[in-house]
Amino acid sequence: MSLKSKITQNRPLLKKLTIVAWVFFILGVIGLPTYIWAVSSNMNNWFGELPSYSQLENPDLNLTSTLYTSDGLQLGSGYFRDNRNPVTYDQLGDNLVNALTAAEDFRFERHSGIDLPSMFRVAFGVLTFNRKGGGSTISQQLAKQLFSTRVITEDKKGKLEGRNKYLDELIYKTKEWVLSVRLERSYTKQEIMAMYYNTVEFGNNAFGIKSAAKTYFNKLPSALTVSEAAVLAGMQKGVTTYRPDINPNASKRRRNVVMNQMVKYDFLSQEAYDTLKVPDIELSLKQQDQNTGLAQYFREVARVDLRELCKELGYDLYADGLKIFTTIDSRMQTYAEQATDSAMSKLQALFDKKLTEEDRSLWIDSKGRPIRDFLEDKVLSKSSAYRNLVKQYGEDSDSVDYYMNKPKNLTVFSWQGEIDTVMSTVDSVKYYKQFLQSGFLASDPKTGAIKAWVGGINFNYFKYDHVRSGGRQPGSLFKPFVYATAVEQGYSPCYVFKDEAVSIDIPDQDEPWSPQNAEGRFSGKEMTLKQAMANSVNSITARVMDIVKPEKVVDMTKRLGIKSRIPPYYSIALGTENATLHELIGAYGAFANKGVHIEPYYVSRIEDRFGNVIYNEPPRKSRAISEDVAYVMLNMLQETVKSGSGRGLNYTYQLVDGKQEKNEIGAKTGTTQNASDGWFMAVTKDLVAGAWVGGDDRAIHFSSWIDGQGARTAMPIVGLFMQKVYADSTIGIERSFFDRPADLNREIDCQKFADIVSPSDSTIIYDDEIYQPK
C-alpha cells in the first residue's frame, strides 16, 4: 500500500489526534491561565476570596507577647493564644534549614514557589495509582498555614466550594499555587524559611520553632544538633504521630528518615548518619506554661494589668507579639524566691509542731480558743467544689455531703515535694488551709522600679497574690505614719514620753480609748519617740496620735501613697485598717527617697513586633514630705535595728556591722493583736524590701503572740534576701549611708539633745496652740 493510501486511510485518526492536541493546547495555553486567573481574582465569587497583598505582607499570626527582666532574660513562656515566638533566619541555624530542605523541598532554592517536577511526579502517581510523596513546596505549605486555605468560612466561601471534594481539592491546590508564587515575589527565600518555622505547630502548646526548641530540648533553635533538628523538622509530616514525648519510636524512625534525606542531598555525611541514627532521642521536656519558671505570681498579676493596658493602646496582648520590658531583676527575683522558700518551710514546720503539741483547732480566736464550725461555715461553704455540688444536687441534698467526703486520689503540695495521696475534698481543703502564706516585694526607692515580687509560697497550688490583692492589717508597720505626722509638726525624735496606761476621750464615743501594749503591761519607763517607735510601744503611739489627730495621719498616708481606705479613727495608729504590701513598699520608699513618693511600677517600656516603642510612661511621683522629715524618719527607723524589734537584721544576718564595711538600714516590724499577720520592712539608700506572713484566714495563727510576731515570721525572708543581694557583686547594690540634708533643722542625736521635753511637766507648741498633755 502506497504512502498516500496509508495517509488517506488514517486520516480520521489524525484528525482526532489533531483535535485532542488543539484541545490540550487551548486548555494549557489559554484555559489553564484563564482558570488560575479566575481563581486568583475570585471571578463571580465562584472560588472564594484570597488574601490581599497587604495581608500577604503582614500575615495575621497569633504571636506570643514576651516579658523580659531588666537584665535581659525572658520571664516565662509569655502570653499567648498560640505559644509562638518568631525568630529570624539567622537565628535558625544550618541544621534546621538543611533538615527541612532535605525532608520537604530539596529544590527549595531553585523554584519560584511551584516545583513542576514534583507536580508531574504526583500527577503520574495518581494516574497510575502509585502515589509516593507530596508535591507541595515549603512555600505552598507556608501559604496553607498562613491563610488557612482549606478552612471554609461562610463569609469567604465561594459558590463552587463545598459541593464536591475533588473540585474542592483542585481549588485549594490552585489557591496554594497562587499564594506560594505571590509569597516568593514578596519575600526572600530566607524570609520564607523563617516564616515557615515560625508558623507551624509542634504539639505541647508549642507554636513556632523557638517554642518547640525550648519545649522539647530546652535550647535556642540555633543550638539544636543535627539529630534534634531532624526530630523537629520530621514532625511536620504528622505532629501527633511523630511527637517524641508520646511516640518516641515513631519519632526516632522519622528522624532517621530525615537524616537519610540529608545524606542523599549532601547535607550530612554517611559516616555521621551511621553514628547519629543509633541513639534514642534525648528530650529535655519543658512544658511552657505559667506554673513553671521564675516570678510566676508577678507574671500573672502583670498579665491582668497588661491585658487592659494593651487594649487601651489598641493591641492584643495574646496575639500581637509585643515585647514587654520589666524592672524585675532576675538575680534579685531568684534570691527573693529562695529566701521565701527557706524561711517559710522552717516556719511551717514550727507551726505544724505547735499545732500537734497543743492539740488544738486550726481556727482560734485572739485568746486561743477554738472557733466552732469555722470549717463548715466559713471555709467549705465558700469553696468552688461545694458551690458546684450545691448547684448540681441542691443545698439540702445528702449527695453534697457524700461527694465532699468521698476519698479520691490527689497530688498535694508539701515543703518536701509533691505527695500522691488519698483525700476527700473536705480533708484537702483543711490540709491546704493549714499552710502559712507569704508575700514579698523589693523596689528601688529612688526610681520606684520593682525588682522582686513573690506573691505566695507556690503558684501551682496557691494562686492568690499576697502582694497587691486584697490587704491585711499592718499592725505596728503603720506607726511610722503617726510619728512622721508628729515630726512634720515639729516634734523631735528625742522627745521623751512615759510608757504608762493612757485613756483618751474620743468625741461621740461612750468609752475612752485605752490601748494595751503587746506584752499586756506598761513598763513605766521614759523613752524617746524613736525608742518608742523602735519597740512598738502602743501607749506612747496613742499619746502621739492624740497630739497630731487622726485626720492629719490619714492625710499623711494619702501623701505617702496608701490608696486603701483609712478612716480617721484613733485606732488606726495601731494598724487596724487593711493595706497592701505594694502600698506600704511605696510609702516606706518615700522615706528613703528624700520625701518624694514614687508609685512602684514594673513596666519600663513596651515594643511592638517591629521594635517600635508603644509605651514608655514615666513613673508617677510627688512630694509627700520634706527632705528633713524623711531623714528624721530614717533615723528613727534605724533605731529599730539598733535597739528595737529589728535587731536580728544585725545580730542574725550581719547586715549593718559587716566585717569590712558598715551599712545604714531602717526597719520596722508589724504584728496584729492575735499575731495573724506578721510584717517586716527594711529600708536602705538603694533598696526597700518588705514581707508579710499569715494564714489565708485570720483565724489561722500561732497561739502565742511571741511565735507569730513579724520579727520571727517575716523578718527572716527580708534578712535572707538582703544577705544574698549584698553578696552578689554583679547586682551593684552595696552597703551605704543615707544622705543627710546639709541644713537639717533639728537635732536627732538624743545624747546631744539638750532641751528634752517631758510631757509630764512641760507644754508643747503644736500648730500655734498650747497643747497641755493629759
mmCIF file with all atom_site columns, N, CA, C and O in Angstrom, residues 116-135 177:
data_model
loop_
_atom_site.group_PDB
_atom_site.id
_atom_site.type_symbol
_atom_site.label_atom_id
_atom_site.label_alt_id
_atom_site.label_comp_id
_atom_site.label_asym_id
_atom_site.label_entity_id
_atom_site.label_seq_id
_atom_site.pdbx_PDB_ins_code
_atom_site.Cartn_x
_atom_site.Cartn_y
_atom_site.Cartn_z
_atom_site.occupancy
_atom_site.B_iso_or_equiv
_atom_site.pdbx_formal_charge
_atom_site.auth_seq_id
_atom_site.auth_comp_id
_atom_site.auth_asym_id
_atom_site.auth_atom_id
_atom_site.pdbx_PDB_model_num
ATOM 1  N N  . LEU A 1 116 ? 7.658  22.083 39.545 1.00 0.00 ? 116 LEU A N  1
ATOM 2  C CA . LEU A 1 116 ? 6.991  21.365 38.452 1.00 0.00 ? 116 LEU A CA 1
ATOM 3  C C  . LEU A 1 116 ? 7.345  19.884 38.399 1.00 0.00 ? 116 LEU A C  1
ATOM 4  O O  . LEU A 1 116 ? 6.457  19.044 38.219 1.00 0.00 ? 116 LEU A O  1
ATOM 5  N N  . PRO A 1 117 ? 8.632  19.485 38.532 1.00 0.00 ? 117 PRO A N  1
ATOM 6  C CA . PRO A 1 117 ? 8.932  18.050 38.526 1.00 0.00 ? 117 PRO A CA 1
ATOM 7  C C  . PRO A 1 117 ? 8.159  17.284 39.596 1.00 0.00 ? 117 PRO A C  1
ATOM 8  O O  . PRO A 1 117 ? 7.672  16.177 39.336 1.00 0.00 ? 117 PRO A O  1
ATOM 9  N N  . SER A 1 118 ? 8.055  17.849 40.779 1.00 0.00 ? 118 SER A N  1
ATOM 10 C CA . SER A 1 118 ? 7.310  17.175 41.837 1.00 0.00 ? 118 SER A CA 1
ATOM 11 C C  . SER A 1 118 ? 5.836  17.093 41.499 1.00 0.00 ? 118 SER A C  1
ATOM 12 O O  . SER A 1 118 ? 5.167  16.093 41.777 1.00 0.00 ? 118 SER A O  1
ATOM 13 N N  . MET A 1 119 ? 5.299  18.147 40.876 1.00 0.00 ? 119 MET A N  1
ATOM 14 C CA . MET A 1 119 ? 3.894  18.133 40.492 1.00 0.00 ? 119 MET A CA 1
ATOM 15 C C  . MET A 1 119 ? 3.617  17.043 39.463 1.00 0.00 ? 119 MET A C  1
ATOM 16 O O  . MET A 1 119 ? 2.640  16.290 39.577 1.00 0.00 ? 119 MET A O  1
ATOM 17 N N  . PHE A 1 120 ? 4.485  16.924 38.453 1.00 0.00 ? 120 PHE A N  1
ATOM 18 C CA . PHE A 1 120 ? 4.301  15.880 37.434 1.00 0.00 ? 120 PHE A CA 1
ATOM 19 C C  . PHE A 1 120 ? 4.446  14.486 38.045 1.00 0.00 ? 120 PHE A C  1
ATOM 20 O O  . PHE A 1 120 ? 3.730  13.552 37.680 1.00 0.00 ? 120 PHE A O  1
ATOM 21 N N  . ARG A 1 121 ? 5.374  14.360 39.023 1.00 0.00 ? 121 ARG A N  1
ATOM 22 C CA . ARG A 1 121 ? 5.553  13.059 39.672 1.00 0.00 ? 121 ARG A CA 1
ATOM 23 C C  . ARG A 1 121 ? 4.296  12.663 40.423 1.00 0.00 ? 121 ARG A C  1
ATOM 24 O O  . ARG A 1 121 ? 3.846  11.521 40.356 1.00 0.00 ? 121 ARG A O  1
ATOM 25 N N  . VAL A 1 122 ? 3.708  13.627 41.134 1.00 0.00 ? 122 VAL A N  1
ATOM 26 C CA . VAL A 1 122 ? 2.488  13.350 41.879 1.00 0.00 ? 122 VAL A CA 1
ATOM 27 C C  . VAL A 1 122 ? 1.340  13.032 40.942 1.00 0.00 ? 122 VAL A C  1
ATOM 28 O O  . VAL A 1 122 ? 0.562  12.089 41.161 1.00 0.00 ? 122 VAL A O  1
ATOM 29 N N  . ALA A 1 123 ? 1.219  13.816 39.830 1.00 0.00 ? 123 ALA A N  1
ATOM 30 C CA . ALA A 1 123 ? 0.145  13.582 38.857 1.00 0.00 ? 123 ALA A CA 1
ATOM 31 C C  . ALA A 1 123 ? 0.268  12.191 38.227 1.00 0.00 ? 123 ALA A C  1
ATOM 32 O O  . ALA A 1 123 ? -0.727 11.473 38.082 1.00 0.00 ? 123 ALA A O  1
ATOM 33 N N  . PHE A 1 124 ? 1.495  11.803 37.897 1.00 0.00 ? 124 PHE A N  1
ATOM 34 C CA . PHE A 1 124 ? 1.708  10.486 37.318 1.00 0.00 ? 124 PHE A CA 1
ATOM 35 C C  . PHE A 1 124 ? 1.362  9.387  38.324 1.00 0.00 ? 124 PHE A C  1
ATOM 36 O O  . PHE A 1 124 ? 0.773  8.356  37.969 1.00 0.00 ? 124 PHE A O  1
ATOM 37 N N  . GLY A 1 125 ? 1.722  9.603  39.575 1.00 0.00 ? 125 GLY A N  1
ATOM 38 C CA . GLY A 1 125 ? 1.422  8.630  40.613 1.00 0.00 ? 125 GLY A CA 1
ATOM 39 C C  . GLY A 1 125 ? -0.071 8.447  40.794 1.00 0.00 ? 125 GLY A C  1
ATOM 40 O O  . GLY A 1 125 ? -0.554 7.337  41.020 1.00 0.00 ? 125 GLY A O  1
ATOM 41 N N  . VAL A 1 126 ? -0.824 9.565  40.711 1.00 0.00 ? 126 VAL A N  1
ATOM 42 C CA . VAL A 1 126 ? -2.273 9.470  40.840 1.00 0.00 ? 126 VAL A CA 1
ATOM 43 C C  . VAL A 1 126 ? -2.883 8.680  39.689 1.00 0.00 ? 126 VAL A C  1
ATOM 44 O O  . VAL A 1 126 ? -3.738 7.824  39.876 1.00 0.00 ? 126 VAL A O  1
ATOM 45 N N  . LEU A 1 127 ? -2.376 8.965  38.442 1.00 0.00 ? 127 LEU A N  1
ATOM 46 C CA . LEU A 1 127 ? -2.911 8.267  37.265 1.00 0.00 ? 127 LEU A CA 1
ATOM 47 C C  . LEU A 1 127 ? -2.591 6.785  37.280 1.00 0.00 ? 127 LEU A C  1
ATOM 48 O O  . LEU A 1 127 ? -3.364 5.960  36.777 1.00 0.00 ? 127 LEU A O  1
ATOM 49 N N  . THR A 1 128 ? -1.439 6.428  37.848 1.00 0.00 ? 128 THR A N  1
ATOM 50 C CA . THR A 1 128 ? -1.009 5.012  37.872 1.00 0.00 ? 128 THR A CA 1
ATOM 51 C C  . THR A 1 128 ? -1.313 4.350  39.200 1.00 0.00 ? 128 THR A C  1
ATOM 52 O O  . THR A 1 128 ? -0.874 3.220  39.438 1.00 0.00 ? 128 THR A O  1
ATOM 53 N N  . PHE A 1 129 ? -2.057 5.038  40.054 1.00 0.00 ? 129 PHE A N  1
ATOM 54 C CA . PHE A 1 129 ? -2.405 4.523  41.387 1.00 0.00 ? 129 PHE A CA 1
ATOM 55 C C  . PHE A 1 129 ? -1.166 4.097  42.175 1.00 0.00 ? 129 PHE A C  1
ATOM 56 O O  . PHE A 1 129 ? -1.156 3.103  42.887 1.00 0.00 ? 129 PHE A O  1
ATOM 57 N N  . ASN A 1 130 ? -0.114 4.881  42.029 1.00 0.00 ? 130 ASN A N  1
ATOM 58 C CA . ASN A 1 130 ? 1.142  4.569  42.716 1.00 0.00 ? 130 ASN A CA 1
ATOM 59 C C  . ASN A 1 130 ? 1.738  5.861  43.270 1.00 0.00 ? 130 ASN A C  1
ATOM 60 O O  . ASN A 1 130 ? 2.870  6.221  42.975 1.00 0.00 ? 130 ASN A O  1
ATOM 61 N N  . ARG A 1 131 ? 0.935  6.555  44.082 1.00 0.00 ? 131 ARG A N  1
ATOM 62 C CA . ARG A 1 131 ? 1.352  7.866  44.584 1.00 0.00 ? 131 ARG A CA 1
ATOM 63 C C  . ARG A 1 131 ? 2.395  7.716  45.680 1.00 0.00 ? 131 ARG A C  1
ATOM 64 O O  . ARG A 1 131 ? 2.200  6.988  46.646 1.00 0.00 ? 131 ARG A O  1
ATOM 65 N N  . LYS A 1 132 ? 3.503  8.393  45.521 1.00 0.00 ? 132 LYS A N  1
ATOM 66 C CA . LYS A 1 132 ? 4.574  8.397  46.521 1.00 0.00 ? 132 LYS A CA 1
ATOM 67 C C  . LYS A 1 132 ? 4.996  9.832  46.803 1.00 0.00 ? 132 LYS A C  1
ATOM 68 O O  . LYS A 1 132 ? 5.509  10.508 45.931 1.00 0.00 ? 132 LYS A O  1
ATOM 69 N N  . GLY A 1 133 ? 4.763  10.252 48.054 1.00 0.00 ? 133 GLY A N  1
ATOM 70 C CA . GLY A 1 133 ? 5.200  11.591 48.446 1.00 0.00 ? 133 GLY A CA 1
ATOM 71 C C  . GLY A 1 133 ? 4.281  12.679 47.949 1.00 0.00 ? 133 GLY A C  1
ATOM 72 O O  . GLY A 1 133 ? 3.465  12.487 47.055 1.00 0.00 ? 133 GLY A O  1
ATOM 73 N N  . GLY A 1 134 ? 4.420  13.863 48.546 1.00 0.00 ? 134 GLY A N  1
ATOM 74 C CA . GLY A 1 134 ? 3.624  15.007 48.147 1.00 0.00 ? 134 GLY A CA 1
ATOM 75 C C  . GLY A 1 134 ? 4.399  15.909 47.222 1.00 0.00 ? 134 GLY A C  1
ATOM 76 O O  . GLY A 1 134 ? 5.603  15.775 47.051 1.00 0.00 ? 134 GLY A O  1
ATOM 77 N N  . GLY A 1 135 ? 3.689  16.845 46.643 1.00 0.00 ? 135 GLY A N  1
ATOM 78 C CA . GLY A 1 135 ? 4.337  17.753 45.723 1.00 0.00 ? 135 GLY A CA 1
ATOM 79 C C  . GLY A 1 135 ? 4.364  19.180 46.209 1.00 0.00 ? 135 GLY A C  1
ATOM 80 O O  . GLY A 1 135 ? 4.742  20.078 45.462 1.00 0.00 ? 135 GLY A O  1
ATOM 81 N N  . TRP A 1 177 ? -1.028 27.331 45.030 1.00 0.00 ? 177 TRP A N  1
ATOM 82 C CA . TRP A 1 177 ? -0.068 27.655 43.963 1.00 0.00 ? 177 TRP A CA 1
ATOM 83 C C  . TRP A 1 177 ? 0.046  29.176 43.808 1.00 0.00 ? 177 TRP A C  1
ATOM 84 O O  . TRP A 1 177 ? 1.142  29.722 43.735 1.00 0.00 ? 177 TRP A O  1
#
